XYZ file of C-alpha atoms in Angstrom:
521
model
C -119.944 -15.096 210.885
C -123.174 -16.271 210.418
C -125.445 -14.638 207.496
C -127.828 -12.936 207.937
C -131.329 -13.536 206.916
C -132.733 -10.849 204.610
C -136.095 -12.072 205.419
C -138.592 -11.143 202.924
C -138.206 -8.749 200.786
C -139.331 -5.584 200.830
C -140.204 -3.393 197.799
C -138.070 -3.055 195.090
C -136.813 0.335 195.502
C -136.217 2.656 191.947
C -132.895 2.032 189.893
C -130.070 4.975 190.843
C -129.035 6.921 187.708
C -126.484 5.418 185.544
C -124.055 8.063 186.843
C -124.815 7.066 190.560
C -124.476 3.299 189.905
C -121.082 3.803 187.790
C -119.061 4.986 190.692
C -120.630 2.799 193.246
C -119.555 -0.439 191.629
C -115.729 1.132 191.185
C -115.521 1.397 194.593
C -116.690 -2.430 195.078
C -115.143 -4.402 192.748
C -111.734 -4.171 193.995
C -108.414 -5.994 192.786
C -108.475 -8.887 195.738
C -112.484 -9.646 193.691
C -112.268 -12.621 190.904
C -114.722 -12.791 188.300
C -115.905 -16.636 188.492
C -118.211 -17.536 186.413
C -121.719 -17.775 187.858
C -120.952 -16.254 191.123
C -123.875 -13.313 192.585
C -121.699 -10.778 194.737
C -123.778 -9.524 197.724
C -122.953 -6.360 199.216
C -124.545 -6.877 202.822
C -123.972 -2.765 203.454
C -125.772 -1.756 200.115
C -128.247 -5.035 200.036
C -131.476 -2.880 201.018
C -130.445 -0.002 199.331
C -129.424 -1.020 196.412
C -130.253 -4.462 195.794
C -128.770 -6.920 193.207
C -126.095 -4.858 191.277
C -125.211 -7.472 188.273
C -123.865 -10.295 186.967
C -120.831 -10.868 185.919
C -120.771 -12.963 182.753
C -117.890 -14.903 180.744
C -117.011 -11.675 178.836
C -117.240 -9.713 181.631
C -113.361 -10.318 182.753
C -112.035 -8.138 185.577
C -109.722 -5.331 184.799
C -106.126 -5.973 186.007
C -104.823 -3.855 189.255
C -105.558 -0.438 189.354
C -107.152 0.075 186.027
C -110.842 1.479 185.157
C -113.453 -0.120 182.816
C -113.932 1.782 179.377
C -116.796 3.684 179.551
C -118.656 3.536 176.345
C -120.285 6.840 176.738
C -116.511 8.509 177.008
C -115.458 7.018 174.056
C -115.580 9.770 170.933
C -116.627 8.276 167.565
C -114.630 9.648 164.499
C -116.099 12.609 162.644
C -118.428 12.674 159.768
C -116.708 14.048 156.412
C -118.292 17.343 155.781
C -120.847 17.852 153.153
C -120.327 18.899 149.797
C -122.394 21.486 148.285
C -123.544 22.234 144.652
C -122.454 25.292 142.265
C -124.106 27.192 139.988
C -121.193 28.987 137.697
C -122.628 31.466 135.234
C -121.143 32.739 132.136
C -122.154 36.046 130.315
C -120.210 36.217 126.633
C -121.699 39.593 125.728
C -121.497 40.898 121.998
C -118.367 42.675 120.370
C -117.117 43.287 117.061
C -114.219 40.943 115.633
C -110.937 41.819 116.605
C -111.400 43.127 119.620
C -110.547 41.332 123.227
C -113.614 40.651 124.886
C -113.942 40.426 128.547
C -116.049 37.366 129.267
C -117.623 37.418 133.009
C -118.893 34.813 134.521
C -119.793 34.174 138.607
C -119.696 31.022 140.862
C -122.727 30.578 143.707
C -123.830 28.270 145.903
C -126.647 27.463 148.275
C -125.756 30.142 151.058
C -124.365 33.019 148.153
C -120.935 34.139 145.833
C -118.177 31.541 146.378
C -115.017 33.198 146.517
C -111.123 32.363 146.152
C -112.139 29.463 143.268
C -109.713 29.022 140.247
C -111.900 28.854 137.101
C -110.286 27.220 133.577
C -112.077 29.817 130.607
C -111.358 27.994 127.112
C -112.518 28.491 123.501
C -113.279 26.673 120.960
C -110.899 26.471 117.972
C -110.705 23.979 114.796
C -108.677 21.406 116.837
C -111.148 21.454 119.744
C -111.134 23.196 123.630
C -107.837 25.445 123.829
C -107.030 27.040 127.382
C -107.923 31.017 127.486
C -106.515 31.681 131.193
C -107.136 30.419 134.443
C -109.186 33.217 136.902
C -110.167 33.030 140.677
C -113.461 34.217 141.703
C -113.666 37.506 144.117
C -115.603 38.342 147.094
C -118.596 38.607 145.204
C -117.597 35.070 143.293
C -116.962 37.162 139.706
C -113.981 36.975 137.168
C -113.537 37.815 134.136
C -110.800 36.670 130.909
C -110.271 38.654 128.111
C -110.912 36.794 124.745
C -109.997 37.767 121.411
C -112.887 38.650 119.369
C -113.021 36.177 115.704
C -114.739 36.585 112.904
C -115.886 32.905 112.832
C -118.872 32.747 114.875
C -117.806 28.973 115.406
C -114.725 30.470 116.818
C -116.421 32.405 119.240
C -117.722 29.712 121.752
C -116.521 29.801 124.909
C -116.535 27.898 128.088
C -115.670 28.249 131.702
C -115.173 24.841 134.564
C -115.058 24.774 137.770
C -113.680 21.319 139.373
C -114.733 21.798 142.791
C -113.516 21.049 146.206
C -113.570 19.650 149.292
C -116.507 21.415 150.258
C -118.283 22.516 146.677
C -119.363 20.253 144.035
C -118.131 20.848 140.143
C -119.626 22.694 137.679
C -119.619 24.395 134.319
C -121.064 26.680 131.660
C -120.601 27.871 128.142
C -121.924 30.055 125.627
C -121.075 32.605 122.713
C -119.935 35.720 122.051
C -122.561 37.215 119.749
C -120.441 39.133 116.627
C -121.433 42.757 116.155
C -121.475 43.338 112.410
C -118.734 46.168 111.830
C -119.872 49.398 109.914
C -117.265 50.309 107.179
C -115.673 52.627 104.347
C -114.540 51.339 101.387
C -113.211 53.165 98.475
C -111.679 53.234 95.440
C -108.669 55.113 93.789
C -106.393 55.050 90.704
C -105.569 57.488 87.920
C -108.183 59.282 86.315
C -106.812 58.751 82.307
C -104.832 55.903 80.712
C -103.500 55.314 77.579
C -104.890 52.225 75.768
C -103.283 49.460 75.638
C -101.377 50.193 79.013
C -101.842 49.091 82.350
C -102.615 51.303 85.655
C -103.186 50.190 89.434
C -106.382 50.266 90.816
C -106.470 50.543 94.671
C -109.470 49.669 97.453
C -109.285 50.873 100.676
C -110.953 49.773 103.596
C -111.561 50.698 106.831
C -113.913 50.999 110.073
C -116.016 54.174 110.266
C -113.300 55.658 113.057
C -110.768 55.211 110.296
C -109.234 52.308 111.819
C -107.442 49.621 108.426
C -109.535 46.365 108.174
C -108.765 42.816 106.186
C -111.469 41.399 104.347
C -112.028 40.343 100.914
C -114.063 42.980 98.600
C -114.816 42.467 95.430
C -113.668 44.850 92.744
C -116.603 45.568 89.794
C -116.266 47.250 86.337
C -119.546 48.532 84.987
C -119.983 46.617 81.098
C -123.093 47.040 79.342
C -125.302 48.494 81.414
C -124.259 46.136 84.535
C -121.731 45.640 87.450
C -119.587 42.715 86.802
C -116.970 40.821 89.029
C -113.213 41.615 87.573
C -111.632 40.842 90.760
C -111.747 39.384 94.490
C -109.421 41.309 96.389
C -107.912 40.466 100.076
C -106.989 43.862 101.799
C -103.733 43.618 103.874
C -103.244 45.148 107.600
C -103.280 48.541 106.307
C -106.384 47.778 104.573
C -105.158 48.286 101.216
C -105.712 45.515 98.360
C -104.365 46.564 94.627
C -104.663 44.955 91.284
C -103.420 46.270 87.700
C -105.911 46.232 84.834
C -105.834 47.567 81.282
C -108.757 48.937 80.433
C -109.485 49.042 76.727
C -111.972 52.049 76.784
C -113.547 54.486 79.029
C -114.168 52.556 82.244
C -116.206 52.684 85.915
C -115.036 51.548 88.607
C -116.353 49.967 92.395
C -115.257 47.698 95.049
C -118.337 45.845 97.038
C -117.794 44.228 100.706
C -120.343 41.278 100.881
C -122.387 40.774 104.461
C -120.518 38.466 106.548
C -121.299 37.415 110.017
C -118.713 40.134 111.149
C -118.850 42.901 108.525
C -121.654 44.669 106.961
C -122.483 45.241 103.437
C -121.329 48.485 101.759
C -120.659 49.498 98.425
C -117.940 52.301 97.203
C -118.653 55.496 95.143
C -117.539 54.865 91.807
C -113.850 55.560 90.426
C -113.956 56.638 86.431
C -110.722 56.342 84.445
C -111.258 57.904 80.983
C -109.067 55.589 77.843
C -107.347 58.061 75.701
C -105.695 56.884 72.402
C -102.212 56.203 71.853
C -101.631 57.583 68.226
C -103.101 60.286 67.075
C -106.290 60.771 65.302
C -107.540 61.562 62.002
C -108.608 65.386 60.909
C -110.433 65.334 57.967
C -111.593 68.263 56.282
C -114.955 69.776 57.445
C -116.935 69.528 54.384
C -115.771 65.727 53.858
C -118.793 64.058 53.752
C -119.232 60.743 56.284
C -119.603 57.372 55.204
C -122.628 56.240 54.719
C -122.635 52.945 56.338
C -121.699 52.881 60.140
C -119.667 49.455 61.266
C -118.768 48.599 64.800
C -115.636 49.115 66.036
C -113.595 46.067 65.767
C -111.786 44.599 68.671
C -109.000 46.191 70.294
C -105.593 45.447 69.176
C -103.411 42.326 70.646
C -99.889 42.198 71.163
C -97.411 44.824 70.614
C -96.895 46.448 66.994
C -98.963 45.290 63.813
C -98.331 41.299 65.095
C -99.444 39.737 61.821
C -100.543 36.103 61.536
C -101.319 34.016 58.800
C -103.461 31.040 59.182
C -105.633 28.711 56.817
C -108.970 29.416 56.885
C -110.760 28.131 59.740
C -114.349 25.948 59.813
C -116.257 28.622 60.644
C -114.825 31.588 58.823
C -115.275 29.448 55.804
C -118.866 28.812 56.460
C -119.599 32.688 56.649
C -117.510 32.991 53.486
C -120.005 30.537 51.049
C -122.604 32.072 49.895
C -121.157 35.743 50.525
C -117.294 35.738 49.070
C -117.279 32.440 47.515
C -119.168 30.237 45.720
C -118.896 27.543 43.658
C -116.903 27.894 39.793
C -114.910 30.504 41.888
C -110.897 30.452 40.242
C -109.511 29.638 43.716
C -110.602 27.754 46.256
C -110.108 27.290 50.111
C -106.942 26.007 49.842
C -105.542 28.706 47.866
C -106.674 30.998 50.391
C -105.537 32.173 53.764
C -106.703 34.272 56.617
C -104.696 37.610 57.789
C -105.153 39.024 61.506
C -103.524 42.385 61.794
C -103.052 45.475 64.079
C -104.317 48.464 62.505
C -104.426 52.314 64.136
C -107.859 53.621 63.363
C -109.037 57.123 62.699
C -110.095 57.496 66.034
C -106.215 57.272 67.425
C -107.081 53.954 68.889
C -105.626 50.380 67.766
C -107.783 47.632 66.536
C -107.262 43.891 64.932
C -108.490 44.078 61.574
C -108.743 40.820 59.465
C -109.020 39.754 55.467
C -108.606 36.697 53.608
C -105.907 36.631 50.109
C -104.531 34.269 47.856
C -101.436 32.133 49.746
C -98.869 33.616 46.959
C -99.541 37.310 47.863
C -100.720 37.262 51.626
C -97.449 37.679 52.824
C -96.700 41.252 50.765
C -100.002 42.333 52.254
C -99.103 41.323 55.811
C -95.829 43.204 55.266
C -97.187 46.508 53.716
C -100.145 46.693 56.254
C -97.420 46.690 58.853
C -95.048 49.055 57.469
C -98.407 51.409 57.276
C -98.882 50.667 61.227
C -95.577 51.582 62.190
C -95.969 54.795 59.814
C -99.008 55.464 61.779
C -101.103 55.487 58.668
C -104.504 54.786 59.564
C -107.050 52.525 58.536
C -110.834 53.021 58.828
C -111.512 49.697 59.216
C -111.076 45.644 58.239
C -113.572 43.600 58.076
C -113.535 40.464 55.449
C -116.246 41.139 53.156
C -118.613 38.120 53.490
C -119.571 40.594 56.425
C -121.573 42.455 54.043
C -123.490 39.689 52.245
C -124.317 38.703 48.654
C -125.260 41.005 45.936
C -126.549 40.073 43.052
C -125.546 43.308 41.583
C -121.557 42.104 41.865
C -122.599 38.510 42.083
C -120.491 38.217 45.672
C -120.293 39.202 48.671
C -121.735 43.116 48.795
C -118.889 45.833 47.639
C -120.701 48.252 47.528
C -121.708 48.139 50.804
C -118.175 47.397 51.316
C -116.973 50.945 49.995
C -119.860 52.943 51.484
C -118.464 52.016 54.878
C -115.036 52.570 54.028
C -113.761 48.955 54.939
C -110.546 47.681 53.822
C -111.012 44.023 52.285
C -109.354 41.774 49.532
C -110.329 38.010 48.368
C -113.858 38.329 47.094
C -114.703 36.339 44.272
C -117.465 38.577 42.377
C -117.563 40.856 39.169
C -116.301 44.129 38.369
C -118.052 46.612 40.026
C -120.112 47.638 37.046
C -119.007 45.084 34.567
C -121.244 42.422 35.268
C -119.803 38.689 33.655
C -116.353 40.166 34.457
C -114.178 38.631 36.509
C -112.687 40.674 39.467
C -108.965 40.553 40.377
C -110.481 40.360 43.966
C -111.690 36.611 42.909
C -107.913 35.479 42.687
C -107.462 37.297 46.194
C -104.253 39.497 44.891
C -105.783 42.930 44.975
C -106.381 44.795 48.153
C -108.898 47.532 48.325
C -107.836 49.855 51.119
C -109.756 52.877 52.528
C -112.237 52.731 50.164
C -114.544 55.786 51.387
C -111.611 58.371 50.982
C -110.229 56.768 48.050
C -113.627 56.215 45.105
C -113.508 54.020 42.142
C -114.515 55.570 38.358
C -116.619 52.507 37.777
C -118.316 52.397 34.104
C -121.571 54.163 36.230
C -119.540 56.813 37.645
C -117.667 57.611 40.788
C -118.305 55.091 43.803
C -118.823 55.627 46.901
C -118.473 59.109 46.677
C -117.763 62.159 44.260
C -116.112 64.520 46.734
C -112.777 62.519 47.854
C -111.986 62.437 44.146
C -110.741 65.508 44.349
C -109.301 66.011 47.785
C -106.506 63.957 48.649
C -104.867 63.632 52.781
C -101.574 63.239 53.573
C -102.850 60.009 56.018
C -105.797 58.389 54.576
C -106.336 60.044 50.707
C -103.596 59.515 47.736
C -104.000 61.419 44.752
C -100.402 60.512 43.852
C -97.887 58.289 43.516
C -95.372 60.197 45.840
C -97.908 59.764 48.751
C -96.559 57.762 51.753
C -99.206 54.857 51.345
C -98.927 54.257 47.875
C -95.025 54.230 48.364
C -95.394 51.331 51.194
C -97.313 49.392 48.937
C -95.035 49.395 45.714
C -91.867 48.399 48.290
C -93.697 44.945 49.044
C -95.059 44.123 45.245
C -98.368 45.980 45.600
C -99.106 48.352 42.399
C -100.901 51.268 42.381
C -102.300 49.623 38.704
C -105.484 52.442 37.882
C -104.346 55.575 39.494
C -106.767 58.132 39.752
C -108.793 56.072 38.158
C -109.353 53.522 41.096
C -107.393 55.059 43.498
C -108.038 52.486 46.911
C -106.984 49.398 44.025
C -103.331 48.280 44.531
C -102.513 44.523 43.108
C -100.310 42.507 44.483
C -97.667 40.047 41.931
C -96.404 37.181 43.373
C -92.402 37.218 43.443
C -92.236 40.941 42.134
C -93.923 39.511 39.003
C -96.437 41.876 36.221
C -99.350 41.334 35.252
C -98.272 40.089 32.175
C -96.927 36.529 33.581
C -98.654 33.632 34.618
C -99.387 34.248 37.980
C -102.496 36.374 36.072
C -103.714 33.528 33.325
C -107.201 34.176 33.996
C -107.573 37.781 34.221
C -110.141 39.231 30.958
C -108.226 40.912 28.905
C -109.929 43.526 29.545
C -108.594 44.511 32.419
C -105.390 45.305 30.905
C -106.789 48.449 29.164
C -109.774 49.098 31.212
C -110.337 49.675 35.239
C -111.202 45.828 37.143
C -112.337 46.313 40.475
């Protein structure tokens, strides 16, 4: 068939759609068409309408029978991943008092409002780092809440909550504190209101919260001494919130238990607790016309250990230091280490027990130790015992003061000095073998008259006064070598003989002879 001339052409006419051409050129290329490369397909039925369809190029290989060319436009490309969204999670502690569970809130938000259904890990912090609380899931309104057990560490208080997102919402976190309340308290102190000295009572502190409720915490327990509060013990109250200690208090005594300011607890300080010291033994009633001494002493230390407890030492550094000068001095007829040092449990007038001391020759201390404890457990009272360098020299005695000795009615013995009113005579207190004992309610007839009083020379006591040798005191002494050598004459004087010796032997070489016909004191 011969083909046919197109002649010129006429004007381009516009370009179909792309969804007219696409089903034109399916019904054209049909399965009988090869694709050769370089070859134009005419369609003489469509050539003015449509014009030059294509090409066909190298990569442009036919379909095989009865398919369809892809159509890019069909084809659907895989789906972006969804976008992820930040969080904001909040975290409100609050403020409670220690030991109480805390319910720590906290709320998880994003962009568009309250994410709900998330699972939240709330932790602590604790010595060995991040421990797990519980694990909570957000509500509607994206709140939860854990409970958290109040300390009283602040350090222990910090708390954190994580979220560790999803699919959808980024992570986040938060922390913060719960803020301790300081708790208000009552604290008080109980015990009996008397004890006997020398025995020991328990002292209690109690402490709890304003409603009543037992707390633990250390207080500190105070006694008032001197004019001040000082620490006698640091207590730890148990889970009733009861702490006890036992004390023996040697005299009247005030009592209070303190709770310092901690982080958790507030200050506060107890009303105080009096216990009144009442003497063991019983005390000394002396006639109301006996006339007091005239020298006041302290009160010596309270008694140690049970019963007289004697004990004989040398004489130590500074105990001899305070006895040159006074009690001793040099050309004295014994000498430190003749000498030895007595500490002794006395009962004093008062009903009260007290650790007297006094210094004596080696030979005899032992039968004075012995006869001042047989007087203890007789309950036979001493005013007091105090070695005399206490008192100082006198140049009246040339040693340490006696007279001031006697006016206070102190018991003494080694005191190297001269007969009171004999001066140049030697005592028998400078060998340390005579013991002077009670010497206010027992005088002396000294050459210048009765010292240190008149009026116990005629009144005697069936305690403290002898007027005879039947009396209980001067009995005790003769058992253990102690004579009763003057009488009424010098009635606080006993002498002491080594080995149950007299006067007469040579344990007394030095004494004036004097003395054996006239008072030496």
């Amino acid at each position: 068939m011969p083909v046919r001339s197109l002649g010129r052409p006429g004007p381009t006419p516009s370009r179909p759609s792309r969804s007219r051409v696409r089903p034109l050129a399916r019904r054209v290329l049909t399965p009988a068409v090869a694709s050769v490369l370089g070859v134009t397909l005419v369609v003489g039925a469509l050539a003015g309408a449509v014009g030059t369809v294509g090409t066909v190029g190298l990569a442009g290989t036919a379909q095989a029978a009865g398919t369809t060319p892809a159509d890019p436009s069909d084809s659907t490309s895989p789906s972006d991943p969804p976008a992820v969204v930040a969080t904001t999670l909040a975290l409100a502690p609050g403020s409670a008092r220690a030991g109480i569970r805390k319910a720590v809130r906290l709320t998880l938000t994003d962009a568009d409002g309250p994410v709900a259904g998330a699972s939240v890990l709330v932790e602590r912090r604790t010595a060995d780092g991040w421990s797990r609380v519980a694990e909570v899931t957000t509500g509607a309104q994206g709140h939860a809440s854990a409970p958290v057990a109040v300390a009283k560490d602040p350090a222990r208080n910090r708390v954190r909550a994580t979220f560790a997102g999803d699919e959808t919402h980024e992570a986040s976190s938060a922390a913060g504190r719960i803020v301790l309340v300081r708790q208000e308290s009552r604290v008080r102190v109980s015990g009996p209101g008397t004890v006997v000295d020398g025995r020991r009572v328990i002292v209690r502190v109690r402490l709890v919260t304003r409603q009543g409720a037992p707390l633990v915490s250390w207080v500190r327990l105070q006694r008032r001494v001197d004019g001040r509060w000082r620490n006698r013990a640091a207590l730890r109250t148990d889970a009733d919130g009861i702490a006890s200690v036992k004390v023996s208090p040697r005299s009247d005594s005030r009592w209070r238990a303190v709770v310092l300011r901690r982080p958790w607890i507030a200050r506060n300080t107890s009303p105080v607790h009096t216990i009144d010291n009442l003497p063991p033994g019983t005390r000394v009633r002396l006639p109301a016309a006996a006339p007091e001494p005239r020298r006041d002493l302290p009160r010596q230390r309270r008694a140690v250990g049970k019963g007289a407890n004697p004990k004989v030492t040398r004489i130590p550094e500074k105990i001899w230091a305070s006895m040159v000068g006074n009690s001793w001095h040099y050309g004295c007829p014994v000498g430190r280490p003749q000498l030895r040092l007595l500490r002794i449990n006395y009962w004093g007038y008062d009903g009260y027990r007290y650790r007297g001391t006094l210094v004596a020759n080696a030979d005899v201390i032992g039968q004075m130790a012995a006869a001042l404890a047989q007087m203890y457990r007789n309950e036979l009272p001493i005013r007091s015992m105090y070695r005399v360098d206490r008192f100082g020299w006198s140049s009246r005695v040339q040693g340490a003061d006696d007279y001031a000795s006697m006016a206070a009615g102190n018991t003494s013995a080694f005191n190297c000095r001269h007969v009171v009113g004999r001066p140049g005579v030697t005592s028998p207190h400078a060998y340390g073998r005579a013991l002077d004992v009670n010497t206010w309610e027992n005088p002396f007839r000294s050459s210048n008259g009765l010292v240190p009083n008149s009026w116990w020379q005629y009144h005697s006591h069936p305690r403290v006064a002898w007027r005879s040798s039947s009396h209980e005191v001067v009995e005790i002494m003769a058992r253990h070598g102690l004579a009763w050598t003057y009488g009424l004459s010098d009635t606080q004087h006993f002498d002491a003989y080594p080995s149950g010796g007299r006067r007469s032997d040579a344990a007394w070489p030095s004494l004036p002879r004097v003395c054996s016909v006239e008072v030496c004191d």
